[in-house]
């Protein structure tokens, strides 16, 4: 059984004709996009707004029509994955490097749906390093200010070079101190000049689709 495929496709139950859909990034959302492409070919009429160039390329490959923010007043539903999900449906996102665009689209959506396999469920956030998108300019000063909050930041690299987001920025993957006040941490991070956004998605999830391994891997839809 492909757990990611099951939960990714389940999200399409909430997509209706005429909707504007935020299209997330990641391995589970890949299956949402694949299924959405099939439904479009069968006559479903929707418009998508991608959270990354990777997703844009997949949408084009699967025949999902795309539009820009300038063409819409709101997003009806956004579907995205997560790196960690706590019992209150707070998230850490950004493992794929698209957290800034993902947060913009999630915030603009009337309904934000998260799809993830049960391995992403945690008792508390923080085992997965918190991604923070930062400007390359002034990197060392920004990094120092983040350290002053008690985090341990490491510059994300690919083959020895700094990873670049679709926005041309860097990612600092940060170890979170034990028992942090997440709302305060989110606020303080975003007050640092040079920080574009962080991967804490607090109180944003409307529906969370996963599997319950204690109940024969049945699909579970949790609501905020």
Short mmCIF file of C-alpha atoms in Angstrom, two decimals:
data_model
loop_
_atom_site.label_atom_id
_atom_site.label_comp_id
_atom_site.label_asym_id
_atom_site.label_seq_id
_atom_site.Cartn_x
_atom_site.Cartn_y
_atom_site.Cartn_z
CA UNK A 1 0.00 0.00 0.00
CA UNK A 2 1.25 3.47 -0.92
CA UNK A 3 0.34 5.63 2.08
CA UNK A 4 1.27 8.88 0.39
CA UNK A 5 -0.89 8.04 -2.62
CA UNK A 6 -3.93 7.24 -0.46
CA UNK A 7 -3.91 10.45 1.52
CA UNK A 8 -2.82 12.59 -1.43
CA UNK A 9 -5.74 11.43 -3.55
CA UNK A 10 -8.25 11.76 -0.68
CA UNK A 11 -7.75 15.54 -0.70
CA UNK A 12 -9.39 15.69 -4.11
CA UNK A 13 -12.75 14.92 -2.44
CA UNK A 14 -12.81 18.60 -1.46
CA UNK A 15 -12.22 20.00 -4.95
CA UNK A 16 -15.28 21.14 -6.90
CA UNK A 17 -15.93 22.66 -10.31
CA UNK A 18 -14.98 26.32 -10.62
CA UNK A 19 -12.54 26.37 -7.69
CA UNK A 20 -9.19 28.12 -7.51
CA UNK A 21 -6.80 25.60 -5.94
CA UNK A 22 -3.45 26.22 -4.26
CA UNK A 23 -1.09 23.46 -5.37
CA UNK A 24 1.50 22.46 -2.79
CA UNK A 25 4.93 20.92 -3.08
CA UNK A 26 6.26 17.55 -1.98
CA UNK A 27 6.11 13.79 -2.33
CA UNK A 28 2.57 13.35 -0.97
CA UNK A 29 1.09 16.28 -2.89
CA UNK A 30 2.59 14.72 -6.03
CA UNK A 31 -0.22 12.17 -5.87
CA UNK A 32 -2.80 14.92 -5.37
CA UNK A 33 -1.50 16.59 -8.53
CA UNK A 34 -1.48 13.35 -10.48
CA UNK A 35 -5.11 12.64 -9.57
CA UNK A 36 -6.14 16.24 -10.18
CA UNK A 37 -4.71 16.03 -13.68
CA UNK A 38 -6.83 12.92 -14.31
CA UNK A 39 -9.96 14.70 -13.09
CA UNK A 40 -9.23 17.73 -15.29
CA UNK A 41 -8.91 15.47 -18.32
CA UNK A 42 -12.31 14.00 -17.41
CA UNK A 43 -13.90 17.45 -17.36
CA UNK A 44 -13.26 19.02 -13.96
CA UNK A 45 -12.91 22.79 -14.37
CA UNK A 46 -10.47 24.36 -11.90
CA UNK A 47 -7.56 26.82 -11.88
CA UNK A 48 -4.37 26.17 -9.95
CA UNK A 49 -1.79 28.41 -8.30
CA UNK A 50 1.50 26.56 -7.66
CA UNK A 51 3.71 27.02 -4.60
CA UNK A 52 6.95 26.27 -6.45
CA UNK A 53 8.52 26.01 -9.88
CA UNK A 54 8.65 22.25 -9.35
CA UNK A 55 4.89 22.15 -8.84
CA UNK A 56 4.35 24.49 -11.78
CA UNK A 57 6.27 22.07 -14.01
CA UNK A 58 4.26 19.10 -12.72
CA UNK A 59 0.96 20.94 -13.23
CA UNK A 60 1.91 21.71 -16.81
CA UNK A 61 2.92 18.09 -17.34
CA UNK A 62 -0.39 16.82 -15.93
CA UNK A 63 -2.51 19.34 -17.84
CA UNK A 64 -3.69 21.35 -14.83
CA UNK A 65 -4.53 24.93 -15.91
CA UNK A 66 -2.70 27.62 -13.95
CA UNK A 67 -3.34 31.27 -13.16
CA UNK A 68 -1.49 33.95 -11.20
CA UNK A 69 -2.50 35.76 -8.01
CA UNK A 70 -3.28 38.87 -10.05
CA UNK A 71 -6.15 37.02 -11.74
CA UNK A 72 -8.03 35.91 -8.61
CA UNK A 73 -9.67 37.44 -5.56
CA UNK A 74 -9.17 34.40 -3.32
CA UNK A 75 -8.06 30.77 -3.25
CA UNK A 76 -10.84 28.32 -2.43
CA UNK A 77 -8.73 25.35 -1.30
CA UNK A 78 -4.99 24.82 -0.88
CA UNK A 79 -3.51 21.32 -0.62
CA UNK A 80 -0.02 20.86 0.81
CA UNK A 81 2.16 18.47 2.77
CA UNK A 82 4.10 18.85 6.01
CA UNK A 83 7.36 17.75 7.60
CA UNK A 84 5.83 17.54 11.09
CA UNK A 85 2.25 17.70 12.41
CA UNK A 86 1.50 18.04 16.13
CA UNK A 87 -1.77 17.10 17.91
CA UNK A 88 -3.12 20.67 17.48
CA UNK A 89 -2.41 20.47 13.72
CA UNK A 90 0.44 22.94 13.93
CA UNK A 91 3.09 22.25 11.31
CA UNK A 92 6.73 22.52 10.41
CA UNK A 93 7.10 22.95 6.66
CA UNK A 94 9.90 23.87 4.32
CA UNK A 95 11.86 20.67 3.85
CA UNK A 96 11.43 21.16 0.12
CA UNK A 97 12.48 24.81 0.32
CA UNK A 98 9.14 26.33 -0.78
CA UNK A 99 7.93 27.55 2.63
CA UNK A 100 7.53 31.24 1.76
CA UNK A 101 5.25 30.65 -1.23
CA UNK A 102 3.51 27.83 0.63
CA UNK A 103 2.67 30.13 3.53
CA UNK A 104 1.42 32.90 1.23
CA UNK A 105 -0.93 30.50 -0.52
CA UNK A 106 -2.06 28.74 2.67
CA UNK A 107 -2.86 32.09 4.27
CA UNK A 108 -4.87 33.17 1.21
CA UNK A 109 -6.94 29.97 1.06
CA UNK A 110 -10.44 29.68 2.52
CA UNK A 111 -9.62 26.04 3.35
CA UNK A 112 -6.08 24.77 3.93
CA UNK A 113 -5.81 20.98 3.63
CA UNK A 114 -2.68 19.16 4.78
CA UNK A 115 -1.88 15.66 3.52
CA UNK A 116 0.83 13.54 5.16
CA UNK A 117 1.63 9.94 6.00
CA UNK A 118 1.46 9.06 9.72
CA UNK A 119 5.26 9.18 10.06
CA UNK A 120 4.91 12.97 10.10
CA UNK A 121 2.81 12.93 13.30
CA UNK A 122 4.72 14.11 16.39
CA UNK A 123 3.87 14.81 20.02
CA UNK A 124 5.59 18.20 19.71
CA UNK A 125 7.26 20.09 16.90
CA UNK A 126 11.03 20.31 16.71
CA UNK A 127 12.63 16.99 15.81
CA UNK A 128 12.65 18.19 12.20
CA UNK A 129 14.87 21.28 11.87
CA UNK A 130 12.86 24.46 11.40
CA UNK A 131 13.53 26.00 7.96
CA UNK A 132 13.93 29.77 7.89
CA UNK A 133 14.17 31.54 4.53
CA UNK A 134 16.65 34.42 4.64
CA UNK A 135 18.15 36.97 2.28
CA UNK A 136 21.72 36.19 1.19
CA UNK A 137 22.60 39.83 1.94
CA UNK A 138 23.63 40.16 5.57
CA UNK A 139 23.49 36.40 6.10
CA UNK A 140 25.97 36.28 9.00
CA UNK A 141 24.18 39.03 10.94
CA UNK A 142 20.80 37.37 10.35
CA UNK A 143 22.24 34.05 11.48
CA UNK A 144 23.61 35.67 14.65
CA UNK A 145 20.22 37.20 15.50
CA UNK A 146 18.58 33.80 15.06
CA UNK A 147 21.15 32.25 17.39
CA UNK A 148 20.26 34.86 20.02
CA UNK A 149 16.75 33.36 20.09
CA UNK A 150 18.26 30.05 21.20
CA UNK A 151 18.13 28.34 17.81
CA UNK A 152 21.06 26.56 16.17
CA UNK A 153 21.00 27.49 12.45
CA UNK A 154 22.79 25.63 9.66
CA UNK A 155 22.95 26.88 6.10
CA UNK A 156 21.26 24.38 3.77
CA UNK A 157 23.61 23.29 1.02
CA UNK A 158 23.42 21.21 -2.15
CA UNK A 159 26.64 19.66 -3.43
CA UNK A 160 28.70 22.15 -1.44
CA UNK A 161 26.83 25.27 -2.56
CA UNK A 162 24.10 27.16 -0.68
CA UNK A 163 20.61 25.95 -1.56
CA UNK A 164 18.61 28.66 -3.35
CA UNK A 165 14.84 28.92 -3.06
CA UNK A 166 12.66 29.85 -6.03
CA UNK A 167 12.87 33.41 -4.65
CA UNK A 168 16.68 33.39 -4.79
CA UNK A 169 17.06 33.21 -1.01
CA UNK A 170 18.91 30.87 1.36
CA UNK A 171 17.48 28.44 3.90
CA UNK A 172 18.75 28.16 7.47
CA UNK A 173 17.69 24.86 9.02
CA UNK A 174 17.41 25.52 12.75
CA UNK A 175 17.38 23.25 15.76
CA UNK A 176 14.65 24.45 18.13
CA UNK A 177 15.30 24.68 21.89
CA UNK A 178 13.35 22.38 24.16
CA UNK A 179 9.84 23.54 25.14
CA UNK A 180 9.75 26.78 23.15
CA UNK A 181 6.80 29.17 22.98
CA UNK A 182 6.12 28.57 19.30
CA UNK A 183 3.90 31.61 18.76
CA UNK A 184 6.50 33.87 20.32
CA UNK A 185 9.28 32.19 18.35
CA UNK A 186 7.40 32.67 15.09
CA UNK A 187 6.86 36.35 15.86
CA UNK A 188 10.45 37.00 16.95
CA UNK A 189 11.91 35.25 13.92
CA UNK A 190 9.90 37.35 11.51
CA UNK A 191 10.97 40.56 13.28
CA UNK A 192 14.61 39.91 12.35
CA UNK A 193 15.68 41.96 9.30
CA UNK A 194 16.77 39.52 6.62
CA UNK A 195 14.29 36.80 7.61
CA UNK A 196 11.71 36.43 4.84
CA UNK A 197 9.60 33.72 6.51
CA UNK A 198 9.85 30.69 8.77
CA UNK A 199 8.43 27.19 8.50
CA UNK A 200 6.11 27.32 11.52
CA UNK A 201 2.51 27.03 10.31
CA UNK A 202 0.54 27.62 13.51
CA UNK A 203 -3.25 27.50 13.63
CA UNK A 204 -3.52 27.45 9.85
CA UNK A 205 -4.60 23.87 9.11
CA UNK A 206 -8.33 23.41 8.47
CA UNK A 207 -8.27 19.71 7.53
CA UNK A 208 -5.54 17.13 8.04
CA UNK A 209 -5.68 13.91 6.02
CA UNK A 210 -3.55 10.99 7.18
CA UNK A 211 -3.80 7.27 7.99
CA UNK A 212 -4.52 5.58 11.31
CA UNK A 213 -2.18 2.62 11.65
CA UNK A 214 -4.11 1.44 14.71
CA UNK A 215 -7.23 1.02 12.56
CA UNK A 216 -6.02 -1.00 9.56
CA UNK A 217 -4.46 2.09 7.98
CA UNK A 218 -7.87 3.67 7.42
CA UNK A 219 -7.93 7.24 6.20
CA UNK A 220 -8.53 9.84 8.91
CA UNK A 221 -9.64 13.43 8.30
CA UNK A 222 -9.04 15.66 11.31
CA UNK A 223 -10.48 19.15 11.59
CA UNK A 224 -9.15 22.18 13.42
#
